[in-house]
PDB file of C-alpha atoms and ligand atoms in Angstrom:
ATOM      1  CA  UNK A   1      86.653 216.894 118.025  1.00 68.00           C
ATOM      2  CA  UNK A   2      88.340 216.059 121.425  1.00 74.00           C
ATOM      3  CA  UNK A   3      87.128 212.665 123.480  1.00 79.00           C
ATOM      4  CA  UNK A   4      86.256 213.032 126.523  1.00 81.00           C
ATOM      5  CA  UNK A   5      87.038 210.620 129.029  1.00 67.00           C
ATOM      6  CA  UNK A   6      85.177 209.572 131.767  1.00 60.00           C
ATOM      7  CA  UNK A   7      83.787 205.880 133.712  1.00 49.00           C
ATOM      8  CA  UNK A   8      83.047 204.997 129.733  1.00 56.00           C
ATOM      9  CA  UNK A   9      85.956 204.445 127.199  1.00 54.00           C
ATOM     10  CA  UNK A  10      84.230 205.755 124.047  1.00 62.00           C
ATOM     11  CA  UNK A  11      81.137 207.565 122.561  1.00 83.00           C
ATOM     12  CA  UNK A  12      81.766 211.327 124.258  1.00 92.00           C
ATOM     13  CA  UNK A  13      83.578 214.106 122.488  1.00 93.00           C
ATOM     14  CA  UNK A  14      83.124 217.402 123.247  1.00 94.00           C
ATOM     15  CA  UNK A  15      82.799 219.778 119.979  1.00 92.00           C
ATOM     16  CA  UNK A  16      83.676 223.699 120.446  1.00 93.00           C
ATOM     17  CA  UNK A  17      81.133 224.493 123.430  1.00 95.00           C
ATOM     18  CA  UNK A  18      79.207 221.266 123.432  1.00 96.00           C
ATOM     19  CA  UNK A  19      79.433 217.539 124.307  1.00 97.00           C
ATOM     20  CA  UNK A  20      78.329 215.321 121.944  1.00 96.00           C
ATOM     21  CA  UNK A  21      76.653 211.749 123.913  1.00 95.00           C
ATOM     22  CA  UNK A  22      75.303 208.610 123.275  1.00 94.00           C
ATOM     23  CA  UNK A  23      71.414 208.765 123.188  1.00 95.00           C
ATOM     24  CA  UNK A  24      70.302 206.443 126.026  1.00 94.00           C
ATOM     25  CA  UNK A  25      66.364 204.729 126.423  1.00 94.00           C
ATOM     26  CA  UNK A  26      65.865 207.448 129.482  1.00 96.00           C
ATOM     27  CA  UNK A  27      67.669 210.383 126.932  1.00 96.00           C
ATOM     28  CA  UNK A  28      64.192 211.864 126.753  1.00 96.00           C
ATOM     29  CA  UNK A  29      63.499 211.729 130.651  1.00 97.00           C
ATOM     30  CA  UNK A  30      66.755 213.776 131.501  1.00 98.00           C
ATOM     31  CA  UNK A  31      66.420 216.434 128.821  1.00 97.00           C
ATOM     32  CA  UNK A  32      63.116 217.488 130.388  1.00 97.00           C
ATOM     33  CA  UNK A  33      65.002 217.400 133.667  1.00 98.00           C
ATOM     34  CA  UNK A  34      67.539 219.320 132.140  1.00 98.00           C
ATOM     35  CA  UNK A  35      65.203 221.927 130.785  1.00 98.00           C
ATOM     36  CA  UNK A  36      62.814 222.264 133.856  1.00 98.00           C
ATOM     37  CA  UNK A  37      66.285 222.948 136.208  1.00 98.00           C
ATOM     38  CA  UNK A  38      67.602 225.834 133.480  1.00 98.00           C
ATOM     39  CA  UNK A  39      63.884 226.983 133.797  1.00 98.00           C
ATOM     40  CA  UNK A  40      64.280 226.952 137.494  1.00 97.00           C
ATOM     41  CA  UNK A  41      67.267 229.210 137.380  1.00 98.00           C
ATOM     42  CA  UNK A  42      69.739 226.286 138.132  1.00 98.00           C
ATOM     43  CA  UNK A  43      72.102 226.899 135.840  1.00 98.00           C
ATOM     44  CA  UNK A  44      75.323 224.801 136.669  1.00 98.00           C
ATOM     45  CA  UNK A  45      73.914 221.538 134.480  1.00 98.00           C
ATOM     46  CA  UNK A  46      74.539 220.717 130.900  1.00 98.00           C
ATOM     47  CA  UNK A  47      71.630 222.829 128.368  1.00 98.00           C
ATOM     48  CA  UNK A  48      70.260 220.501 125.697  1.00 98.00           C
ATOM     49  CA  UNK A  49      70.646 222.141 122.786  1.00 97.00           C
ATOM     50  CA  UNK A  50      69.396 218.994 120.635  1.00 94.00           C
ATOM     51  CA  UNK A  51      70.093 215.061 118.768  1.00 90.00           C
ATOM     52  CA  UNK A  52      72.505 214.989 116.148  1.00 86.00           C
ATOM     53  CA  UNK A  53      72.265 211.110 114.624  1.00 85.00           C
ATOM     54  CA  UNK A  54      71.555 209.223 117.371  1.00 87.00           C
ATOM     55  CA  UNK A  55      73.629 211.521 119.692  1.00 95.00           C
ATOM     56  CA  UNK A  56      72.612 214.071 122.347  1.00 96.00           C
ATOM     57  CA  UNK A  57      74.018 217.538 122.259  1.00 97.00           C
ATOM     58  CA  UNK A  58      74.377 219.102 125.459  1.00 98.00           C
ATOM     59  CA  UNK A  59      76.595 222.586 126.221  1.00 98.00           C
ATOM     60  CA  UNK A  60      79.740 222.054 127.637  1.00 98.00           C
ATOM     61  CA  UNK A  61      79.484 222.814 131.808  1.00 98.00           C
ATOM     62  CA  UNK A  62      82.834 225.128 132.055  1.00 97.00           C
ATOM     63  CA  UNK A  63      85.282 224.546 134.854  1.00 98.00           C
ATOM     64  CA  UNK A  64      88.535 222.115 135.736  1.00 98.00           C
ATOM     65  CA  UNK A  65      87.252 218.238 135.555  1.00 98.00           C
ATOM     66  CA  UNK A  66      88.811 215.603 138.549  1.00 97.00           C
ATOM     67  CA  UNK A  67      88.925 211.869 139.343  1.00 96.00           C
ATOM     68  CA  UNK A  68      90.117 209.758 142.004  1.00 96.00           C
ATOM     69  CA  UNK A  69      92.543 209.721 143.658  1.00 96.00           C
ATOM     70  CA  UNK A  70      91.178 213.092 145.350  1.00 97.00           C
ATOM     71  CA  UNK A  71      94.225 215.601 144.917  1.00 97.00           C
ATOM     72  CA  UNK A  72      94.229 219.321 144.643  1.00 97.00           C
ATOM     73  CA  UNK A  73      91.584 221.345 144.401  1.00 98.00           C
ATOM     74  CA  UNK A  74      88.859 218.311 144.435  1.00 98.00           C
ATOM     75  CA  UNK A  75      90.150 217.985 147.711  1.00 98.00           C
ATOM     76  CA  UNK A  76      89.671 221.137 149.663  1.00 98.00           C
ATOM     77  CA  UNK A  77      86.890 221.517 152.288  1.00 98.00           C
ATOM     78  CA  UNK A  78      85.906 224.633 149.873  1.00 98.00           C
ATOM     79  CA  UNK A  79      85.013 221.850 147.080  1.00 98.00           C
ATOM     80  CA  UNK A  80      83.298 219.950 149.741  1.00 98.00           C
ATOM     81  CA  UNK A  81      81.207 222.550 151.265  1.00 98.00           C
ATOM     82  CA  UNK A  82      80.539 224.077 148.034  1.00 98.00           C
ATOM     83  CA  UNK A  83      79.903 220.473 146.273  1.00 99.00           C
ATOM     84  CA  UNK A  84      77.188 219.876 148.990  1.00 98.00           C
ATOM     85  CA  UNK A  85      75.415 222.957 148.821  1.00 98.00           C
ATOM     86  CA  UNK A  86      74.849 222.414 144.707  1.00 99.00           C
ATOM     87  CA  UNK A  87      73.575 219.181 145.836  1.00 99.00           C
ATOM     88  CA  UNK A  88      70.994 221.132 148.098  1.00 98.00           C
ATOM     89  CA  UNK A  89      70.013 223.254 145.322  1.00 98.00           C
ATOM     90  CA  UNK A  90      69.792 220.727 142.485  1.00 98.00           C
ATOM     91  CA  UNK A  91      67.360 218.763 145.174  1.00 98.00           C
ATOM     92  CA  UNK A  92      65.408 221.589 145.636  1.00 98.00           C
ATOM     93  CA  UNK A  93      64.722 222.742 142.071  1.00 98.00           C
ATOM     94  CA  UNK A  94      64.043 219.168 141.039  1.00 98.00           C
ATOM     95  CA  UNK A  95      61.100 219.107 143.519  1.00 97.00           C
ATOM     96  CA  UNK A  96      58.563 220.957 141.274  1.00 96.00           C
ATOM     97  CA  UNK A  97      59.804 218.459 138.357  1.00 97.00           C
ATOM     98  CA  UNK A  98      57.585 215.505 140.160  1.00 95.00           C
ATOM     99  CA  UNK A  99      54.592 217.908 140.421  1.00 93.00           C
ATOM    100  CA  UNK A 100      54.555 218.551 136.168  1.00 92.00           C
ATOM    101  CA  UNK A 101      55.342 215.128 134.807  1.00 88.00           C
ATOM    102  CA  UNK A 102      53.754 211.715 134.620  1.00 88.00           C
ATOM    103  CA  UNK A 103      55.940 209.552 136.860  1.00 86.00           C
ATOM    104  CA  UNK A 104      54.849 206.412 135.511  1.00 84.00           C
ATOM    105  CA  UNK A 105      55.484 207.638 131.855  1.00 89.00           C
ATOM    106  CA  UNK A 106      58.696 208.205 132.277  1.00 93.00           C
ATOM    107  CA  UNK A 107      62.033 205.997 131.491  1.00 96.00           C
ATOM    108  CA  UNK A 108      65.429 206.363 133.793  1.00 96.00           C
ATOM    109  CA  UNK A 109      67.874 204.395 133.747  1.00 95.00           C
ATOM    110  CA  UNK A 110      67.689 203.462 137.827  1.00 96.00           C
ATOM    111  CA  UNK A 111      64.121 202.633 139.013  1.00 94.00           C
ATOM    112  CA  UNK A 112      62.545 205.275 141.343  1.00 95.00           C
ATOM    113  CA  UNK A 113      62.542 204.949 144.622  1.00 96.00           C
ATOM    114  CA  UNK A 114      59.867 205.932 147.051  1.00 95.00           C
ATOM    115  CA  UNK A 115      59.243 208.470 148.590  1.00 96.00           C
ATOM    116  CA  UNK A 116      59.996 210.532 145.448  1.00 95.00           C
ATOM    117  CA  UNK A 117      60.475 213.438 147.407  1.00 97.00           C
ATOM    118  CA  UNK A 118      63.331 214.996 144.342  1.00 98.00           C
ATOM    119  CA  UNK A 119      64.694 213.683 141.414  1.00 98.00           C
ATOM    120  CA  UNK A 120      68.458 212.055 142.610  1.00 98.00           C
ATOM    121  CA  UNK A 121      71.199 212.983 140.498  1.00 98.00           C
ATOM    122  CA  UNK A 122      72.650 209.295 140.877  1.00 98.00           C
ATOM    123  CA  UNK A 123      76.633 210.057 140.926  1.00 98.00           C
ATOM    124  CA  UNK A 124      76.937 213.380 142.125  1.00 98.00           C
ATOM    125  CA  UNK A 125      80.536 212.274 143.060  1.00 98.00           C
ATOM    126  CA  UNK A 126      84.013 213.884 142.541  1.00 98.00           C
ATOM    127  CA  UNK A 127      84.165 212.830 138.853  1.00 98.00           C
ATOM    128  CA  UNK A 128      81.381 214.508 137.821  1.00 98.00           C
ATOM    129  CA  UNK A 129      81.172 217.803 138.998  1.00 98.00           C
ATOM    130  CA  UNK A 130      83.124 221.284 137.242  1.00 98.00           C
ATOM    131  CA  UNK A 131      84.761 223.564 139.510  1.00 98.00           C
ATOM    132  CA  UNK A 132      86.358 226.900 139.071  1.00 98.00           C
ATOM    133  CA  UNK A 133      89.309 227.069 141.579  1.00 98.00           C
ATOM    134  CA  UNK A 134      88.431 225.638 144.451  1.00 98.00           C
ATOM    135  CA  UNK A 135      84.362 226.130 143.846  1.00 98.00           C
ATOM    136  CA  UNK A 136      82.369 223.042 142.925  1.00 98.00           C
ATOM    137  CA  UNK A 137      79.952 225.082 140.169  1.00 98.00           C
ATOM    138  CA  UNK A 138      78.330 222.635 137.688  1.00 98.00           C
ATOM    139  CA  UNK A 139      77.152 219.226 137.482  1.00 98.00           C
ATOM    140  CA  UNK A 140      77.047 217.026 134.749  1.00 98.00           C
ATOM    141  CA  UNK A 141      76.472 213.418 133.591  1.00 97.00           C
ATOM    142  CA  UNK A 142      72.652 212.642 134.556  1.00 98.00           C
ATOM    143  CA  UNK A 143      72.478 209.284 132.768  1.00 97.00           C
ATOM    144  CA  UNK A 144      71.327 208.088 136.323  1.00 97.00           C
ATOM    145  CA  UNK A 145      69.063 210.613 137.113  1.00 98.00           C
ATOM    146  CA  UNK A 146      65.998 209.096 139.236  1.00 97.00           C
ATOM    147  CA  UNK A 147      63.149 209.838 141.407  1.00 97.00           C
ATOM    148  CA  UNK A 148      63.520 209.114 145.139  1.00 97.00           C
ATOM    149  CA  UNK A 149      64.383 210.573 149.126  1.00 98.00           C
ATOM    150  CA  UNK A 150      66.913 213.462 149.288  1.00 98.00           C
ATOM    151  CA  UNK A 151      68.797 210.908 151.382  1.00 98.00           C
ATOM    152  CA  UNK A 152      69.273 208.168 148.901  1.00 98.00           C
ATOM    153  CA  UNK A 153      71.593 210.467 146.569  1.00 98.00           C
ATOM    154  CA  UNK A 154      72.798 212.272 150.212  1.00 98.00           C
ATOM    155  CA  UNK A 155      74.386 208.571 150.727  1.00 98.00           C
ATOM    156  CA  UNK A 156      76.197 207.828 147.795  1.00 98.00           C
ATOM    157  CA  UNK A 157      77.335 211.146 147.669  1.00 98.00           C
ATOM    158  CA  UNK A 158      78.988 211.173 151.199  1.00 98.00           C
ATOM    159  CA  UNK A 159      80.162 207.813 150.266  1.00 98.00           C
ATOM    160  CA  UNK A 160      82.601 209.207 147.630  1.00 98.00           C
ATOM    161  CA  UNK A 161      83.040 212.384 149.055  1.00 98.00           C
ATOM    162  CA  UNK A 162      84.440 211.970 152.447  1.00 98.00           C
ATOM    163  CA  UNK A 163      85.434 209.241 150.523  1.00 98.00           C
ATOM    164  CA  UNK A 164      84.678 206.132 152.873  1.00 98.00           C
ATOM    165  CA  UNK A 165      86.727 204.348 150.243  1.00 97.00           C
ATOM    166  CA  UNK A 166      89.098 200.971 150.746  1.00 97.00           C
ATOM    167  CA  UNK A 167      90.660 201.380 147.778  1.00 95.00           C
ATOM    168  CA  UNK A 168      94.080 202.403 147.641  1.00 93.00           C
ATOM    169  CA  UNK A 169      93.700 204.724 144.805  1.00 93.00           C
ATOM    170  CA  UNK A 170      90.525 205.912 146.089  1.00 95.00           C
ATOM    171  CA  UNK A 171      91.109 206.263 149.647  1.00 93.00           C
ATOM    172  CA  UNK A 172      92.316 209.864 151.454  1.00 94.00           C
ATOM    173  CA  UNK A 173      93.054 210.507 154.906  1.00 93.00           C
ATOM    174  CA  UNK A 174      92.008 208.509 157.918  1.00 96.00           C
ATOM    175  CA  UNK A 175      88.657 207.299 159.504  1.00 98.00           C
ATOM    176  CA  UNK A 176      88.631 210.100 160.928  1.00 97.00           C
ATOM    177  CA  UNK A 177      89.357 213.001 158.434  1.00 97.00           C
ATOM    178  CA  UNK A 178      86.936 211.122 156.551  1.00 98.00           C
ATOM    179  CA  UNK A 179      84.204 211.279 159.661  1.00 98.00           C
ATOM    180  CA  UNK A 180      85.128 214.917 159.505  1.00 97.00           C
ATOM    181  CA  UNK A 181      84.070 215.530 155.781  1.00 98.00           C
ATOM    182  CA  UNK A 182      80.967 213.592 156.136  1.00 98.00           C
ATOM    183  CA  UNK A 183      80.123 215.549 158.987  1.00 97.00           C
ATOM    184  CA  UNK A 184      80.735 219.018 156.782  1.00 97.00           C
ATOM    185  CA  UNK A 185      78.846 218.036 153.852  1.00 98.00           C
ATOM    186  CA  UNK A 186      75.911 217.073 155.831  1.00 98.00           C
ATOM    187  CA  UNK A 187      76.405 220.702 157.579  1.00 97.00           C
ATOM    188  CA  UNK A 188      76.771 221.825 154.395  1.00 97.00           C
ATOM    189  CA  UNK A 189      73.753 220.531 152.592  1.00 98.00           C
ATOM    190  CA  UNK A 190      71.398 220.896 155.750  1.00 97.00           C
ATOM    191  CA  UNK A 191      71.053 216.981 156.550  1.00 97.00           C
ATOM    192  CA  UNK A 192      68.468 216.790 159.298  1.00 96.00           C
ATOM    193  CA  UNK A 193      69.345 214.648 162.455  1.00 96.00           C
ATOM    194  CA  UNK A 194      67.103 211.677 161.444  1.00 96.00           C
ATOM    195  CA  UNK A 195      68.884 211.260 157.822  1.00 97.00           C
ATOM    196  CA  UNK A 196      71.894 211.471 159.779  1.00 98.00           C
ATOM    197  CA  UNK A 197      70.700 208.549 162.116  1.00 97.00           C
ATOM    198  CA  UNK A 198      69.852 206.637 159.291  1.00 98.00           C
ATOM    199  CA  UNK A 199      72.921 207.525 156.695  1.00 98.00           C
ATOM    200  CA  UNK A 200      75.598 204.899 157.127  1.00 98.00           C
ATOM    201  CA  UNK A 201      72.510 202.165 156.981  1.00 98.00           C
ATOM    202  CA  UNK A 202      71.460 203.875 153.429  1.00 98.00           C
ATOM    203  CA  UNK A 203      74.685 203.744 151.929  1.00 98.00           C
ATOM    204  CA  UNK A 204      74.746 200.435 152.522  1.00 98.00           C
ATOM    205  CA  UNK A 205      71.624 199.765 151.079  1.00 98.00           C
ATOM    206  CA  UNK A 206      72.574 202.097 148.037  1.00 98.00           C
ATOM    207  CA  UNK A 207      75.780 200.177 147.248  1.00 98.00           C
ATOM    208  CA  UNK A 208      74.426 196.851 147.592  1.00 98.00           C
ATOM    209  CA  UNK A 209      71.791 198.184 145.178  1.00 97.00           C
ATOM    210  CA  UNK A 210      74.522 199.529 142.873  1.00 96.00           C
ATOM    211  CA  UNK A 211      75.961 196.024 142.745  1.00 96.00           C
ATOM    212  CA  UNK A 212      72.773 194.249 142.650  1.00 96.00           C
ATOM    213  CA  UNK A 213      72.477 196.503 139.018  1.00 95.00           C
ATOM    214  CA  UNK A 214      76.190 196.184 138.012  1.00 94.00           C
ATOM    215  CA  UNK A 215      75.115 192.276 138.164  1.00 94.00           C
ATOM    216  CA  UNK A 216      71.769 192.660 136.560  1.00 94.00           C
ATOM    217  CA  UNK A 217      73.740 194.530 133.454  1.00 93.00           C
ATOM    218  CA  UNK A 218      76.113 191.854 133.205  1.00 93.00           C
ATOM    219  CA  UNK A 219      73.317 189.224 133.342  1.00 93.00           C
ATOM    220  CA  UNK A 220      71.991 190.508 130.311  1.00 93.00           C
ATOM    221  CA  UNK A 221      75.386 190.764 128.373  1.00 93.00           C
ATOM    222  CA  UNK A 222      76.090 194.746 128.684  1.00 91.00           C
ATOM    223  CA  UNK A 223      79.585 194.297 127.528  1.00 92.00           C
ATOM    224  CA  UNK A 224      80.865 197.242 129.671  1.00 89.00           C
ATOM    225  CA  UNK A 225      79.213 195.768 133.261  1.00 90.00           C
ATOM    226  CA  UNK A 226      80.214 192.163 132.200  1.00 92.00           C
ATOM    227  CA  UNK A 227      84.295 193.628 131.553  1.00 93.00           C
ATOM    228  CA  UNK A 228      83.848 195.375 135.293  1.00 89.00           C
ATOM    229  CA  UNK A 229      82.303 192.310 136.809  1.00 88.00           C
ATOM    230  CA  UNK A 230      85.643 190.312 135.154  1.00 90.00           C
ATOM    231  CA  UNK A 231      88.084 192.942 136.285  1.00 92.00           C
ATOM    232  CA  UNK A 232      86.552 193.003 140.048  1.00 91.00           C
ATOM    233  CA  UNK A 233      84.973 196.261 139.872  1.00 91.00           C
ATOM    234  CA  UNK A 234      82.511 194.917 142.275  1.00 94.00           C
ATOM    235  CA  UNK A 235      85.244 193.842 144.720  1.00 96.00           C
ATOM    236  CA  UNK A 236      85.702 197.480 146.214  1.00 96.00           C
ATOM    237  CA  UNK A 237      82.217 198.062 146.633  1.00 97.00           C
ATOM    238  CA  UNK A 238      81.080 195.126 148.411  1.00 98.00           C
ATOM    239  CA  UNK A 239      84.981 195.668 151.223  1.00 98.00           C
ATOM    240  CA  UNK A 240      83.752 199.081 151.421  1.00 98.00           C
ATOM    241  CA  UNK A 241      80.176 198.036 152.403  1.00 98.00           C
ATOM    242  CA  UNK A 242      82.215 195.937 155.172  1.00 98.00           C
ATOM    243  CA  UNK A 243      84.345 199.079 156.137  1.00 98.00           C
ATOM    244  CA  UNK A 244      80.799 200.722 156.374  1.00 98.00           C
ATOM    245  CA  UNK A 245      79.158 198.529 158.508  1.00 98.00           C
ATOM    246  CA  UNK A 246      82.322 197.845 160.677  1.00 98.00           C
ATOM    247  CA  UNK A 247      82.833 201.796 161.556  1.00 98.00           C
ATOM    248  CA  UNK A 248      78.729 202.223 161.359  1.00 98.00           C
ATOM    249  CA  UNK A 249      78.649 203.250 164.926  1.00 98.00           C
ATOM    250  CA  UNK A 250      82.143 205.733 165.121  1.00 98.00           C
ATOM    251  CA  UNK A 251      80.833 207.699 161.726  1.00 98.00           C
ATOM    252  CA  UNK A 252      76.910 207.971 163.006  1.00 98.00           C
ATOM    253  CA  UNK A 253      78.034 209.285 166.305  1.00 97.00           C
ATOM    254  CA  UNK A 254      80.674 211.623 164.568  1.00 97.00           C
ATOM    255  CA  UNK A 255      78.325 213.069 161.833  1.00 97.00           C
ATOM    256  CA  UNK A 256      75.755 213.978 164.493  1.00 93.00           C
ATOM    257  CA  UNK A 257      77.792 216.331 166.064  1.00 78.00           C
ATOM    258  CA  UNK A 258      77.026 219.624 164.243  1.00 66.00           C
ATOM    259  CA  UNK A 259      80.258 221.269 164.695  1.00 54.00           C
ATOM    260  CA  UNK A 260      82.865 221.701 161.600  1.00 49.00           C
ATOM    261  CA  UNK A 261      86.256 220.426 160.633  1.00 45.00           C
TER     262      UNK A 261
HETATM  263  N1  ATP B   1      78.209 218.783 129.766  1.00 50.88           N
HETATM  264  C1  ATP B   1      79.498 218.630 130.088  1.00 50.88           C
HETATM  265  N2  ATP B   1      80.237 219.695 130.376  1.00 50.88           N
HETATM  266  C2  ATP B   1      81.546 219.562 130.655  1.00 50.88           C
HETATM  267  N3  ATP B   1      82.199 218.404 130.633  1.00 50.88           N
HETATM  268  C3  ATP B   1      81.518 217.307 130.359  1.00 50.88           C
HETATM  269  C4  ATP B   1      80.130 217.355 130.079  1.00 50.88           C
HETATM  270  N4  ATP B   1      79.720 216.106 129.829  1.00 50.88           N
HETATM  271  C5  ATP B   1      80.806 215.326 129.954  1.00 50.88           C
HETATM  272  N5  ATP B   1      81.892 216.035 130.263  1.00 50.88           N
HETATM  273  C6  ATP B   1      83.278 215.544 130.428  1.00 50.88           C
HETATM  274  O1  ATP B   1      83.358 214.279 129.812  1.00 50.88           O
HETATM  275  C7  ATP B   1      83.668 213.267 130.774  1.00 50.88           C
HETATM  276  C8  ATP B   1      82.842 212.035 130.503  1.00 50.88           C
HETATM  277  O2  ATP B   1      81.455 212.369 130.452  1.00 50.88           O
HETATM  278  P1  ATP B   1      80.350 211.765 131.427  1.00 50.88           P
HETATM  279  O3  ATP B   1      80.718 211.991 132.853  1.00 50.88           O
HETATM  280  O4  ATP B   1      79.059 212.335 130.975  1.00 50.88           O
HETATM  281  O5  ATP B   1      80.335 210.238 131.093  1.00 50.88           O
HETATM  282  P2  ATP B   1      81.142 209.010 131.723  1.00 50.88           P
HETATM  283  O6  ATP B   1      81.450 209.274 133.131  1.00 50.88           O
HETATM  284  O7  ATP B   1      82.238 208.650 130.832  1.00 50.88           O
HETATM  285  O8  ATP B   1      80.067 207.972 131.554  1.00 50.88           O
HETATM  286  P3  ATP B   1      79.344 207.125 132.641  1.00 50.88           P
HETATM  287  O9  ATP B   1      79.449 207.902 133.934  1.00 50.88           O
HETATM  288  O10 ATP B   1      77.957 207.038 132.110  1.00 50.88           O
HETATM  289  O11 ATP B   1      80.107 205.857 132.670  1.00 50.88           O
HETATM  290  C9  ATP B   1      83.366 213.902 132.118  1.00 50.88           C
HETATM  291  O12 ATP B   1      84.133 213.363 133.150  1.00 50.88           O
HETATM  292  C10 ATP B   1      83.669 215.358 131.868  1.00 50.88           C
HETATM  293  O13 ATP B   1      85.036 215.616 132.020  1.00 50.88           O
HETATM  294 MG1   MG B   2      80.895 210.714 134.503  1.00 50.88          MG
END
C-alpha cells in the first residue's frame, strides 16, 4: 500500500487502482456527486467503488500528479487552457445535480453559497488535478465540494492558477504573465464580461472566507488547522489578498481584453 501525499500528512494510500480515504461527515454528499457526474458522462473524477472500515474507496484518477512551485508540465498554457475547460465541464454536469437532490438535506464540508447555480469543486487548483503530458484530464479530491455561482470556484481557481501568489515558492512569472494566464483561463472556460468585472473582488471575498474557516477549524481544536494557524499558513493568504486588492484595477482591465497570451 503506497501513501499518498497531499495538503494532509496521513490517512490516504492508494491500493492497486484505488485510493483508500478518510470517511468525512459530507462523505455521503460527494459520493452522490461523484456518481451523478460518471452518470453524466464526466468521467475524469474519482468512481466510488465503496467504504472499507471507516474509509472511502474511490478509483485511482490516472495521470502525472503536481504541486507548487508550478514547474514543467503544470506550467504550460496547454495545462491551463485545458485545466479551465474541465472546470467548464465539471460546472456544467453538476448543474442537473441541484435539480435531483434535497439541498437542505445534504452535508458539505463548506456551506453553500447562493445562487447555487453548480456544485463548486472547492480547490480545483494545480495540486489536484491529473494530467497526461501536458493535458489537465481528471480531477480529484472533492472533500470541499459545495453548492454556489460558477464564479465563486472561477476565483479561487484563477487565484492559484495564474497563480496571483506572494509566496516565494508559490509565485511564477510577473504581474503580468500572471494577468496573461488569468486572462486565458477565463477565455478558456467562457467567463462572461460581468464575472470578469467582478473577479478580483470575489477572490477576495473567497480567501478571506477561506481564512475566516481555517480560523473557525482552529477555534474548535482541529489539530491540523490549529498546526497551520501556528506555522503562518494564514500569513500568505491574507499578503496575497493585499497583492489582490493593490493590482485590482491592472488585472480587471487586463482580463477583459479577450485576446490570448
Ligand atoms: N482518486 C485519485 N486518483 C489519483 N490520485 C489521487 C486520488 N485521490 C488522491 N490522489 C493522490 O493523493 C494525493 C492526496 O490526496 P487528496 O488530494 O485527495 O488529499 P489531500 O490534498 O492530501 O487532502 P486535503 O486536500 O483534504 O488536505 C493527491 O495529491 C493525489 O496525488
Ligand atoms: Mg489535494
Amino acid at each position: 500500500m503506497e501513501t499518498l501525499s497531499g495538503g494532509r500528512e496521513t490517512g490516504i494510500y492508494r491500493q492497486g487502482e484505488t485510493v483508500v480515504r478518510p470517511v468525512q461527515a459530507w462523505s455521503a454528499t460527494v459520493h452522490r456527486l461523484l456518481r451523478y457526474l460518471h452518470q453524466q458522462g464526466f468521467r475524469a473524477c474519482p468512481e466510488v467503488i465503496g467504504m472499507d472500515a471507516g474509509s472511502e474507496v474511490l478509483s485511482f484518477v490516472e495521470g502525472e500528479t503536481y504541486n507548487y512551485p508550478l514547474e514543467g508540465a503544470i506550467a504550460s498554457e496547454e495545462a491551463l487552457i485545458s485545466a479551465a475547460r474541465l472546470l467548464r465541464q465539471l460546472h456544467d454536469a453538476s448543474q442537473g445535480f441541484l435539480k435531483t437532490v434535497n439541498l437542505a438535506e445534504m452535508a458539505w464540508m463548506l456551506p453553500a453559497r447562493a445562487p447555487a447555480e453548480v456544485i463548486c469543486h472547492g480547490d480545483f487548483t494545480p495540486y489536484n488535478v491529473a494530467l497526461s503530458g501536458h493535458e489537465v484530464v481528471g480531477v480529484f479530491d472533492f472533500d470541499t465540494a459545495h453548492p454556489a455561482p460558477r464564479l465563486w470556484d472561477i476565483a479561487y481557481s484563477v487565484y492559484c492558477w495564474s497563480p496571483f501568489k506572494t509566496d516565494p515558492v508559490d509565485q511564477l512569472g510577473t504581474l503580468d504573465t500572471q494577468i496573461a494566464r488569468a486572462r486565458l483561463f477565463c477565455n478558456s472556460y467562457g467567463v462572461s464580461a460581468s464575472d470578469r468585472q467582478q473577479l478580483v473582488s470575489e477572490m477576495i471575498i473567497r480567501l478571506q472566507s477561506l481564512v475566516a474557516f481555517m480560523q473557525a477549524q482552529a477555534d474548535m481544536g482541529d489539530a491540523q488547522f490549529v498546526q497551520h494557524f501556528a506555522e503562518g499558513h494564514h500569513l500568505a493568504y491574507l499578503a496575497d489578498i493585499d497583492y489582490l486588492r493593490h493590482q485590482q484595477v491592472a488585472i480587471t482591465e487586463g482580463i477583459m481584453t479577450v485576446q490570448d497570451l
